[in-house]
Coordinates of C-alpha atoms and ligand atoms in Angstrom, one line a residue:
Chain L
X63 CA -105.9 -53.3 35.4
X64 CA -108.7 -55.7 36.4
X65 CA -109.8 -55.9 32.9
X66 CA -106.3 -56.8 31.8
X67 CA -106.1 -59.6 34.0
X68 CA -109.3 -61.0 33.1
X69 CA -108.3 -60.9 29.4
X70 CA -104.9 -62.0 30.5
X71 CA -106.1 -65.5 31.6
X72 CA -107.6 -66.1 28.3
X73 CA -104.7 -65.2 25.9
X74 CA -101.1 -64.2 26.7
X75 CA -101.3 -62.5 30.1
X76 CA -98.0 -60.5 29.6
X77 CA -98.8 -58.7 26.4
X78 CA -102.3 -57.8 27.3
X79 CA -101.0 -56.4 30.8
X80 CA -98.6 -54.5 28.9
X81 CA -100.9 -53.0 26.3
X82 CA -103.4 -52.1 29.2
X83 CA -100.7 -50.2 30.9
X84 CA -99.8 -48.6 27.7
X85 CA -103.3 -47.5 26.9
X86 CA -103.3 -46.0 30.3
X87 CA -100.1 -44.0 29.7
X88 CA -101.5 -43.0 26.3
X89 CA -104.6 -41.7 28.2
X90 CA -102.5 -39.7 30.7
X91 CA -99.7 -38.5 28.4
X92 CA -101.8 -35.8 26.6
X93 CA -103.0 -34.6 29.9
X94 CA -99.4 -34.0 31.2
X95 CA -98.6 -32.6 27.8
X96 CA -101.5 -30.3 28.0
X97 CA -100.7 -29.1 31.6
X98 CA -97.0 -28.5 30.6
X99 CA -98.2 -26.5 27.6
X100 CA -100.5 -24.4 29.8
X101 CA -97.9 -23.7 32.2
X102 CA -95.3 -22.8 29.5
X103 CA -97.8 -20.3 27.8
X104 CA -98.6 -18.8 31.0
X105 CA -94.7 -18.3 31.7
X106 CA -94.3 -17.1 28.2
X107 CA -97.3 -14.6 28.7
X108 CA -95.7 -13.1 32.0
X109 CA -92.1 -12.7 30.1
X110 CA -94.0 -11.1 27.4
X111 CA -95.8 -8.7 29.8
X112 CA -92.6 -7.9 31.5
X113 CA -90.7 -7.3 28.6
X114 CA -93.3 -5.0 27.1
X115 CA -93.3 -2.9 30.4
X116 CA -89.5 -2.6 30.5
X117 CA -89.4 -1.5 26.7
X118 CA -91.8 1.4 27.4
X119 CA -89.0 3.0 29.5
X120 CA -86.3 2.3 26.9
X121 CA -85.5 5.5 24.9
X122 CA -86.4 7.0 22.7
X123 CA -90.0 7.0 23.9
X124 CA -92.4 6.0 20.9
X125 CA -94.6 9.2 21.0
X126 CA -96.1 8.9 17.6
X127 CA -97.0 5.2 17.9
X128 CA -98.6 5.7 21.3
X129 CA -100.5 8.5 20.0
X130 CA -101.6 6.4 17.0
X131 CA -102.7 3.6 19.4
X132 CA -104.5 5.9 21.7
X133 CA -106.4 7.2 18.8
X134 CA -107.4 3.7 17.8
X135 CA -108.1 2.3 21.3
X136 CA -109.4 5.4 22.9
X137 CA -111.0 7.7 20.5
X138 CA -112.4 5.4 18.2
X139 CA -114.1 3.5 21.1
X140 CA -116.2 6.4 22.3
X141 CA -119.1 6.0 20.2
X142 CA -119.4 2.3 21.4
X143 CA -118.9 3.5 25.1
X144 CA -121.4 6.3 24.8
X145 CA -124.1 3.9 23.5
X146 CA -123.4 1.0 25.9
X147 CA -123.0 3.6 28.8
X148 CA -126.4 5.2 28.2
X149 CA -128.4 2.1 27.8
X150 CA -126.8 0.5 30.8
X151 CA -127.6 3.6 32.8
X152 CA -131.1 3.7 31.5
X153 CA -131.7 0.1 32.4
X154 CA -130.2 0.5 35.9
X155 CA -132.7 3.4 36.4
X156 CA -135.6 1.3 35.1
X157 CA -134.8 -1.9 37.3
X158 CA -133.5 0.4 40.2
X159 CA -136.6 2.2 40.2
X160 CA -139.0 -0.6 40.4
X161 CA -137.0 -2.3 43.1
X162 CA -136.7 0.9 45.2
X163 CA -140.2 1.9 44.9
X164 CA -141.5 -1.1 46.7
X165 CA -139.6 0.1 49.6
X166 CA -140.7 3.7 49.1
X167 CA -137.2 4.8 48.6
X168 CA -137.1 5.7 44.9
X169 CA -135.3 8.8 46.1
X170 CA -132.3 6.5 46.2
X171 CA -132.1 5.8 42.8
X172 CA -129.4 8.2 42.1
X173 CA -126.9 6.6 44.6
X174 CA -127.9 3.1 43.5
X175 CA -127.2 4.0 39.8
X176 CA -124.0 6.0 40.5
X177 CA -122.5 3.4 42.8
X178 CA -123.0 0.5 40.4
X179 CA -121.5 2.2 37.6
X180 CA -118.5 3.8 39.2
X181 CA -117.8 0.7 41.3
X182 CA -118.6 -2.3 39.0
X183 CA -120.1 -1.7 35.7
X184 CA -118.3 1.2 34.5
X185 CA -114.7 -0.6 34.6
X186 CA -116.0 -3.9 33.6
X187 CA -118.3 -3.1 30.8
X188 CA -115.8 -0.5 29.3
X189 CA -113.0 -3.1 29.4
X190 CA -115.3 -5.7 27.7
X191 CA -116.3 -3.5 25.1
X192 CA -112.9 -2.3 24.2
X193 CA -111.6 -5.8 24.3
X194 CA -114.3 -6.6 21.7
X195 CA -113.5 -3.5 19.5
X196 CA -109.7 -3.1 19.9
X197 CA -108.6 -6.1 21.7
X198 CA -109.7 -8.4 18.8
X199 CA -108.1 -6.0 16.5
X200 CA -104.7 -6.3 18.1
X201 CA -104.8 -9.9 18.3
X202 CA -105.7 -10.4 14.6
X203 CA -103.3 -7.7 13.4
X204 CA -100.5 -9.0 15.2
X205 CA -101.4 -12.6 14.3
X206 CA -101.3 -11.9 10.7
X207 CA -97.9 -10.2 11.1
X208 CA -96.7 -13.3 12.8
X209 CA -97.8 -15.9 10.0
X210 CA -96.8 -13.7 7.1
X211 CA -93.2 -13.3 8.6
X212 CA -93.4 -9.6 9.3
X213 CA -92.6 -10.3 12.9
X214 CA -89.4 -12.1 11.8
X215 CA -88.7 -9.4 9.4
X216 CA -88.8 -7.0 12.2
X217 CA -86.1 -9.2 14.1
X218 CA -83.9 -9.2 11.2
X219 CA -83.8 -5.5 10.9
X220 CA -82.9 -5.7 14.7
X221 CA -86.1 -3.9 15.6
X222 CA -87.4 -5.4 18.8
X223 CA -91.0 -6.7 17.9
X224 CA -92.3 -6.6 21.5
X225 CA -91.2 -2.9 21.8
X226 CA -92.4 -1.9 18.3
X227 CA -95.8 -3.8 18.7
X228 CA -96.7 -4.4 22.3
X229 CA -95.2 -1.5 24.4
X230 CA -97.0 1.5 22.5
X231 CA -100.4 -0.4 23.1
X232 CA -99.8 -0.8 26.8
X233 CA -99.2 3.1 27.2
X234 CA -102.1 3.7 24.9
X235 CA -104.5 1.4 26.8
X236 CA -103.4 2.7 30.2
X237 CA -104.3 6.2 29.1
X238 CA -107.6 5.3 27.3
X239 CA -109.2 2.7 29.8
X240 CA -109.6 5.1 32.7
X241 CA -110.8 7.9 30.4
X242 CA -113.3 5.8 28.6
X243 CA -114.5 4.3 32.1
X244 CA -115.2 7.8 33.2
X245 CA -117.0 8.5 30.1
X246 CA -119.0 5.4 30.5
X247 CA -119.8 6.5 34.2
X248 CA -120.9 9.8 33.4
X249 CA -123.0 8.8 30.5
X250 CA -124.7 6.0 32.5
X251 CA -125.5 8.3 35.2
X252 CA -127.1 10.5 32.7
X253 CA -129.0 7.3 31.4
X254 CA -130.2 6.8 34.9
X255 CA -131.3 10.4 35.0
X256 CA -133.3 9.9 31.8
X257 CA -135.4 6.8 33.1
X258 CA -135.5 8.0 36.6
X259 CA -136.3 11.6 36.4
X260 CA -137.6 12.3 33.0
X261 CA -139.6 9.2 32.3
X262 CA -140.4 8.0 36.0
X263 CA -140.8 11.3 37.6
X264 CA -138.2 11.3 40.3
X265 CA -137.4 14.9 41.3
X266 CA -134.1 15.7 39.2
X267 CA -132.6 17.7 42.1
X268 CA -132.9 14.7 44.4
X269 CA -131.6 12.2 41.7
X270 CA -128.5 14.8 41.4
X271 CA -128.2 15.1 45.1
X272 CA -128.1 11.4 45.8
X273 CA -125.3 11.1 43.3
X274 CA -123.2 13.7 44.8
X275 CA -123.8 12.8 48.2
X276 CA -123.3 9.0 47.8
X277 CA -120.2 8.7 45.8
X278 CA -117.0 8.9 47.8
X279 CA -113.6 9.3 46.5
X280 CA -112.7 5.7 47.3
X281 CA -115.3 4.5 44.9
X282 CA -113.9 6.5 42.2
X283 CA -110.3 5.5 43.1
X284 CA -111.5 1.8 43.1
X285 CA -113.0 2.2 39.6
X286 CA -109.7 3.9 38.5
X287 CA -107.6 1.0 39.8
X288 CA -109.9 -1.6 38.1
X289 CA -109.6 0.2 34.7
X290 CA -105.8 0.4 35.1
X291 CA -105.6 -3.2 35.8
X292 CA -107.9 -4.2 33.0
X293 CA -106.1 -2.2 30.6
X294 CA -102.9 -4.3 31.4
X295 CA -104.8 -7.4 31.1
X296 CA -106.6 -6.8 28.0
X297 CA -103.4 -5.6 26.0
X298 CA -101.3 -8.4 27.4
X299 CA -103.7 -11.1 26.7
X300 CA -104.6 -9.9 23.2
X301 CA -101.0 -8.9 22.0
X302 CA -99.5 -12.2 23.4
X303 CA -102.1 -14.4 21.7
X304 CA -101.6 -12.6 18.5
X305 CA -97.9 -12.7 18.9
X306 CA -97.6 -16.4 19.6
X307 CA -100.0 -17.4 17.0
X308 CA -97.5 -19.7 15.6
X309 CA -97.0 -21.6 18.7
X310 CA -100.9 -22.7 19.1
X311 CA -101.3 -24.8 15.9
X312 CA -104.1 -26.7 17.6
X313 CA -106.3 -23.9 16.5
X314 CA -105.3 -24.4 13.0
X315 CA -102.7 -22.8 10.6
X316 CA -102.8 -19.6 8.6
X317 CA -106.0 -17.8 8.6
X318 CA -107.6 -20.3 10.9
X319 CA -104.9 -19.8 13.2
X320 CA -105.3 -16.1 13.3
X321 CA -109.0 -16.5 13.8
X322 CA -108.6 -19.0 16.7
X323 CA -106.1 -16.6 18.3
X324 CA -108.6 -13.6 18.0
X325 CA -111.4 -15.7 19.4
X326 CA -109.4 -17.1 22.5
X327 CA -107.9 -13.7 23.2
X328 CA -111.3 -12.1 23.6
X329 CA -112.6 -14.9 25.4
X330 CA -109.6 -15.1 27.8
X331 CA -109.6 -11.2 28.2
X332 CA -113.3 -11.3 29.2
X333 CA -112.9 -14.1 31.7
X334 CA -109.9 -12.4 33.3
X335 CA -111.5 -9.2 33.4
X336 CA -114.2 -10.7 35.7
X337 CA -111.7 -12.8 37.7
X338 CA -109.6 -9.6 38.4
X339 CA -112.8 -7.6 39.1
X340 CA -113.5 -10.1 42.0
X341 CA -109.9 -9.8 43.2
X342 CA -109.7 -6.1 43.3
X343 CA -113.2 -5.9 44.8
X344 CA -112.1 -8.3 47.5
X345 CA -109.0 -6.4 48.2
X346 CA -110.6 -3.0 48.2
X347 CA -113.4 -3.7 50.4
Chain C
X272 CA -57.1 -19.6 1.2
X273 CA -58.4 -16.8 3.4
X274 CA -60.4 -17.0 6.5
X275 CA -64.1 -17.9 5.8
X276 CA -66.4 -14.8 7.1
X277 CA -69.3 -17.1 7.9
X278 CA -68.7 -20.8 8.6
X279 CA -71.2 -23.5 9.3
X280 CA -69.9 -26.7 10.9
X281 CA -72.0 -29.8 11.0
X282 CA -75.2 -27.8 11.6
X283 CA -78.0 -30.0 12.4
X284 CA -81.8 -29.1 12.5
X285 CA -85.0 -31.0 12.7
X286 CA -88.4 -30.0 12.7
X287 CA -90.3 -32.9 14.8
X288 CA -89.3 -36.0 12.6
X289 CA -88.4 -33.9 9.6
X290 CA -84.4 -33.9 9.6
X291 CA -84.0 -30.8 7.4
X292 CA -80.2 -30.2 8.0
X293 CA -78.2 -33.3 8.7
X294 CA -74.9 -31.8 9.1
X295 CA -74.4 -28.8 6.9
X296 CA -70.9 -27.6 6.2
X297 CA -70.5 -24.3 4.4
X298 CA -67.9 -21.6 3.9
X299 CA -68.9 -18.1 3.0
X300 CA -66.0 -15.6 2.1
X301 CA -66.1 -11.9 2.7
X302 CA -66.7 -9.8 -0.5
X303 CA -67.9 -12.7 -2.4
X304 CA -71.4 -13.8 -3.7
X305 CA -72.3 -17.4 -2.6
X306 CA -75.0 -19.0 -4.6
X307 CA -77.1 -21.7 -2.6
X308 CA -78.8 -24.0 -5.1
X309 CA -80.9 -27.0 -4.4
X310 CA -84.4 -28.6 -4.8
X311 CA -87.5 -26.8 -3.4
X312 CA -88.2 -27.9 0.1
X313 CA -84.5 -29.2 0.7
X314 CA -83.8 -26.5 3.3
X315 CA -82.3 -23.4 1.7
X316 CA -84.5 -20.9 3.5
X317 CA -84.0 -22.7 6.7
X318 CA -80.3 -22.5 6.1
X319 CA -80.5 -18.7 5.7
X320 CA -82.7 -18.2 8.6
X321 CA -79.9 -19.8 10.7
X322 CA -77.4 -17.5 9.8
X323 CA -79.5 -14.5 10.6
X324 CA -80.6 -16.1 14.0
X325 CA -84.4 -16.6 13.2
X326 CA -83.9 -20.5 13.8
X327 CA -81.8 -22.0 16.3
X328 CA -79.7 -25.0 15.5
X329 CA -80.0 -28.4 17.3
X330 CA -76.3 -29.0 17.0
X331 CA -73.2 -27.9 15.3
X332 CA -71.5 -24.5 15.1
X333 CA -72.2 -21.3 13.1
X334 CA -69.3 -18.8 13.5
X335 CA -69.3 -15.3 12.1
X336 CA -65.6 -13.8 11.4
X337 CA -64.4 -16.7 13.9
X338 CA -66.9 -16.2 16.6
X339 CA -69.4 -18.8 17.6
X340 CA -72.9 -17.1 16.7
X341 CA -74.5 -18.9 19.7
X342 CA -71.8 -17.8 22.1
X343 CA -71.8 -14.2 20.9
X344 CA -72.6 -11.6 23.5
X345 CA -75.6 -9.2 23.1
X346 CA -73.6 -6.4 21.6
X347 CA -71.7 -8.5 19.2
X348 CA -74.9 -10.0 17.9
X349 CA -76.5 -6.6 17.5
X350 CA -73.4 -5.3 15.5
X351 CA -73.9 -8.3 13.1
X352 CA -77.5 -7.8 12.8
X353 CA -77.2 -4.1 12.0
X354 CA -75.0 -4.8 9.1
X355 CA -76.8 -7.7 7.9
X356 CA -80.0 -7.7 5.9
X357 CA -82.3 -10.6 5.1
X358 CA -84.8 -10.7 2.0
X359 CA -87.6 -13.2 2.7
X360 CA -88.6 -15.7 0.0
X361 CA -92.3 -14.3 0.4
X362 CA -91.0 -10.6 1.0
X363 CA -92.7 -10.3 4.4
X364 CA -93.6 -6.6 3.6
X365 CA -95.6 -4.8 6.3
X366 CA -98.7 -4.9 4.7
X367 CA -100.3 -2.0 6.8
X368 CA -97.3 0.4 5.8
X369 CA -97.1 2.0 2.5
X370 CA -94.2 1.2 0.1
X371 CA -92.3 4.4 1.4
X372 CA -92.7 3.5 4.9
X373 CA -91.8 -0.2 4.4
X374 CA -88.5 0.6 2.8
X375 CA -87.8 3.5 5.2
X376 CA -88.6 1.4 8.3
X377 CA -84.9 -0.1 9.1
X378 CA -83.7 3.4 8.9
X379 CA -86.5 5.2 10.8
X380 CA -86.2 2.7 13.7
X381 CA -82.7 1.7 13.6
X382 CA -80.6 4.7 12.8
X383 CA -80.4 8.4 13.8
X384 CA -80.7 9.8 10.2
X385 CA -82.8 13.0 9.8
X386 CA -86.2 12.7 7.9
X387 CA -84.7 14.2 4.9
X388 CA -81.7 11.8 4.7
X389 CA -84.1 8.7 5.1
X390 CA -86.3 10.2 2.2
X391 CA -83.3 10.7 0.0
X392 CA -81.9 7.4 0.6
X393 CA -85.3 5.5 0.2
X394 CA -86.0 7.4 -3.0
X395 CA -82.5 6.6 -4.4
X396 CA -83.1 2.9 -4.0
X397 CA -86.5 3.0 -5.4
X398 CA -85.2 4.6 -8.5
X399 CA -82.3 2.2 -8.9
X400 CA -85.0 -0.7 -8.6
X401 CA -87.5 1.2 -11.2
X402 CA -90.3 1.5 -8.6
X403 CA -90.6 5.2 -8.4
X404 CA -94.1 6.6 -8.1
X405 CA -95.4 4.0 -5.8
X406 CA -94.5 5.2 -2.6
X407 CA -97.9 5.8 -1.4
X408 CA -99.3 2.3 -2.4
X409 CA -99.7 -0.8 -0.2
X410 CA -98.3 -4.1 -0.8
X411 CA -101.8 -5.6 -1.6
X412 CA -102.0 -3.1 -4.5
X413 CA -98.6 -4.1 -6.2
X414 CA -97.8 -6.9 -8.6
X415 CA -95.8 -9.7 -7.6
X416 CA -92.6 -8.4 -9.3
X417 CA -92.9 -5.0 -7.7
X418 CA -93.3 -6.5 -4.3
X419 CA -90.1 -8.3 -4.9
X420 CA -88.4 -5.1 -5.8
X421 CA -89.7 -3.3 -2.8
X422 CA -88.4 -6.2 -0.6
X423 CA -85.0 -5.9 -2.2
X424 CA -85.1 -1.9 -1.8
X425 CA -85.7 -2.4 1.9
X426 CA -82.9 -4.9 2.2
X427 CA -80.4 -2.7 0.7
X428 CA -81.5 0.6 2.1
X429 CA -79.3 0.3 5.0
X430 CA -76.1 -0.3 3.1
X431 CA -75.5 -3.6 4.6
X432 CA -72.3 -5.7 4.7
X433 CA -73.9 -8.9 4.4
X434 CA -77.0 -9.6 2.6
X435 CA -79.0 -13.0 2.6
X436 CA -81.3 -12.9 -0.5
X437 CA -83.9 -15.8 -0.5
X438 CA -84.8 -16.3 -4.0
X439 CA -84.7 -12.6 -5.0
X440 CA -85.7 -13.2 -8.7
X441 CA -88.4 -15.8 -8.4
X442 CA -91.4 -14.5 -10.3
X443 CA -89.8 -11.8 -12.0
X444 CA -89.8 -11.5 -15.8
X445 CA -86.5 -12.2 -17.7
X446 CA -85.6 -8.4 -18.1
X447 CA -86.2 -7.6 -14.4
X448 CA -84.4 -10.8 -13.5
X449 CA -81.2 -9.7 -15.2
X450 CA -81.5 -6.2 -13.8
X451 CA -81.7 -7.6 -10.4
X452 CA -78.7 -9.8 -10.9
X453 CA -76.5 -7.1 -12.4
X454 CA -77.7 -4.9 -9.6
X455 CA -76.5 -7.5 -7.1
X456 CA -73.4 -7.7 -9.0
X457 CA -72.7 -4.0 -9.3
X458 CA -73.2 -3.5 -5.7
X459 CA -70.8 -6.1 -4.8
X460 CA -68.2 -4.5 -6.9
X461 CA -68.9 -1.2 -5.6
X462 CA -69.4 -1.8 -1.9
X463 CA -67.7 -5.3 -1.8
X464 CA -70.5 -6.6 0.3
X465 CA -71.0 -10.3 1.1
X466 CA -74.0 -12.0 -0.4
X467 CA -75.6 -15.3 0.0
X468 CA -78.1 -15.8 -2.8
X469 CA -80.6 -18.7 -2.9
X470 CA -81.5 -19.1 -6.4
X471 CA -83.0 -21.3 -9.0
X472 CA -81.7 -19.2 -11.9
X473 CA -79.4 -21.8 -13.4
X474 CA -77.1 -21.1 -15.2
X475 CA -77.6 -17.1 -14.9
X476 CA -76.7 -17.2 -11.1
X477 CA -73.3 -18.7 -12.2
X478 CA -72.5 -15.5 -13.9
X479 CA -72.7 -13.4 -10.9
X480 CA -71.6 -15.8 -8.2
X481 CA -67.9 -16.5 -7.1
X482 CA -68.9 -19.6 -5.2
X483 CA -71.7 -22.1 -5.6
X484 CA -73.0 -24.5 -2.9
X485 CA -75.5 -27.2 -3.4
X486 CA -77.6 -28.6 -0.7
X487 CA -79.2 -31.8 -1.0
X488 CA -80.9 -34.2 1.5
X489 CA -79.8 -32.2 4.5
X490 CA -76.2 -31.8 3.3
X491 CA -73.9 -29.7 1.1
X492 CA -72.9 -32.0 -1.6
X493 CA -70.9 -29.6 -3.5
X494 CA -69.3 -26.2 -2.9
X495 CA -66.7 -24.5 -5.1
X496 CA -66.7 -22.0 -8.1
X497 CA -69.1 -21.9 -10.8
X498 CA -66.5 -23.3 -13.1
X499 CA -66.1 -26.3 -10.9
X500 CA -69.7 -27.1 -10.5
X501 CA -70.1 -27.2 -14.3
X502 CA -67.4 -29.8 -14.4
X503 CA -68.6 -31.7 -11.2
X504 CA -68.9 -35.5 -11.7
X505 CA -71.3 -35.9 -8.7
X506 CA -74.5 -37.4 -10.0
X507 CA -76.9 -35.2 -8.0
X508 CA -75.2 -31.9 -9.0
X509 CA -74.8 -32.8 -12.5
X510 CA -78.4 -33.9 -13.2
X511 CA -79.7 -30.8 -10.9
X512 CA -77.9 -28.1 -12.9
X513 CA -78.7 -29.8 -16.2
X514 CA -82.5 -29.8 -15.1
X515 CA -82.9 -33.5 -15.3
X516 CA -84.8 -35.4 -12.6
X517 CA -82.6 -37.7 -10.8
X518 CA -83.2 -41.4 -12.2
X519 CA -86.9 -41.4 -11.9
X520 CA -87.2 -44.3 -9.7
X521 CA -89.9 -43.1 -7.8
X522 CA -92.3 -43.3 -10.9
Ligands
ADP212 N1 -91.1 -23.5 11.0 C1 -91.0 -24.9 10.5 N2 -91.7 -25.9 11.1 C2 -91.7 -27.1 10.5 N3 -91.1 -27.4 9.4 C3 -90.5 -26.6 8.7 C4 -90.3 -25.0 9.3 N4 -89.7 -24.3 8.4 C5 -89.3 -25.3 7.4 N5 -89.9 -26.4 7.7 C6 -89.5 -27.7 6.8 O1 -88.3 -27.6 6.4 C7 -88.1 -28.0 5.0 C8 -87.3 -27.0 4.2 O2 -88.0 -25.8 4.0 P1 -87.4 -24.8 3.2 O3 -86.0 -24.4 4.0 O4 -88.4 -23.5 3.3 O5 -87.1 -25.3 1.8 P2 -86.5 -24.4 0.6 O6 -85.3 -25.0 0.3 O7 -87.4 -24.5 -0.5 O8 -86.3 -23.0 0.9 C9 -89.3 -28.3 4.4 O9 -89.8 -29.7 4.5 C10 -90.4 -27.7 5.3 O10 -91.5 -28.5 5.6
MG213 MG1 -87.2 -21.5 0.4

């Protein structure tokens, strides 16, 4: 405004004033549009999620599709989970040992490793690894179906695309995530045992004893709840991004659009996993 | 004249600043084949998508058997959708399903037929379209013409009452093109279905269609029988069906 006035005295005040106001509006306008766009896309995501949940219960239950996706999300993620689990456990054992040994309490290693894994790292790392493996695949596959009109084709056949594409994946993820998390936890605890007992010489009996003694049912329930919530977050974010690829043209069209959807799906899932992790931990403690 | 089965009244649609339909009026009669012709990009596919409900109109009315499509309740819309098939211009085959599953999908998901019945019906359609023996292949492994015929088989497998064909013969060789045309014709004679065919096959399409409508610059500039269109005195229509570029003022 001030600048507008200054220039205004030199040449045709009115127009300069108007143009600077216009410039201001032009700066603010995209901000408003962006905010509205964000709100809209969150709303769309929520509706998508609710519709997906509802369609799970609509008969007939899609058993074969649920099975197929469970195989993809669950079974095929096992190798990744075993690998990350064992190394996470081993590094926890290593770090934990050198921290605890300073206080002369390296005997506590078992509880340190087990609690860290069961409460936090198990659910979170499992969810992130499954996002990277299966979540990205969901976003890409559904995104390609969107841009090649396959989702439109489903609609013309009176097949509900949300029910067909999203609902079985929710069920499959709800089945797979807790099981994979449990696998991760067990393998991780074993990894801690490898470094702690086999390499650094803590008595194996003490390690196992500490694990058994310190883990309470509440810890396991907490980890279970987390993995359930993450399964919903990951499938919803990834399927939603793929499904609405055509509405996010800022990332490009066609193949670029799909790649943008996939990237965003993975990034948003990972961020949301950590956000929800914090919220659930806060509520549980 | 009988009641039109599908009627578009002053339908308008724009994408941003691109006004694709600027008041389309079109009548489609039951049991007839209506050919829609017009230049590429003039909005023929958009027109078909409005009828099946993939696009929503900005203003105007589309009515099916006298009922406003946008005011239809869920059940009525479902009934219309179930007996209507749509064949996409670029096929929209499910590329991670094989040919058999592609054709079978509308039956497998939308009907209570047994596995064997579905199989019989799929194989019958495949035989009619001369695509036997490729059941296990995927869309990426097929030639363009084969894909087109798989899409046709998928559109017809449900024995629909209404079929909207978006360029069913584009990219086919002359022999297959005639085969597809005579198949549409034979179907219509046997089952009396209603078809809307977007086509560039002029004049062949006039042999099978009872009505022809031409879309130009967002409006229907002509609709009537194939005999009438050949006699038409409207400039755009005459030059289009004779394959002449309208007075090349642009150049
Ligand atoms: N989803 C869409 N978004 C924006 N523009 C579109 C969309 N679909 C079609 N159009 C535009 O509408 C016009 C008509 O397209 P179309 O109906 O595909 O033409 P044709 O007559 O060749 O089938 C084109 O200019 C196209 O760019
Ligand atoms: Mg088209």
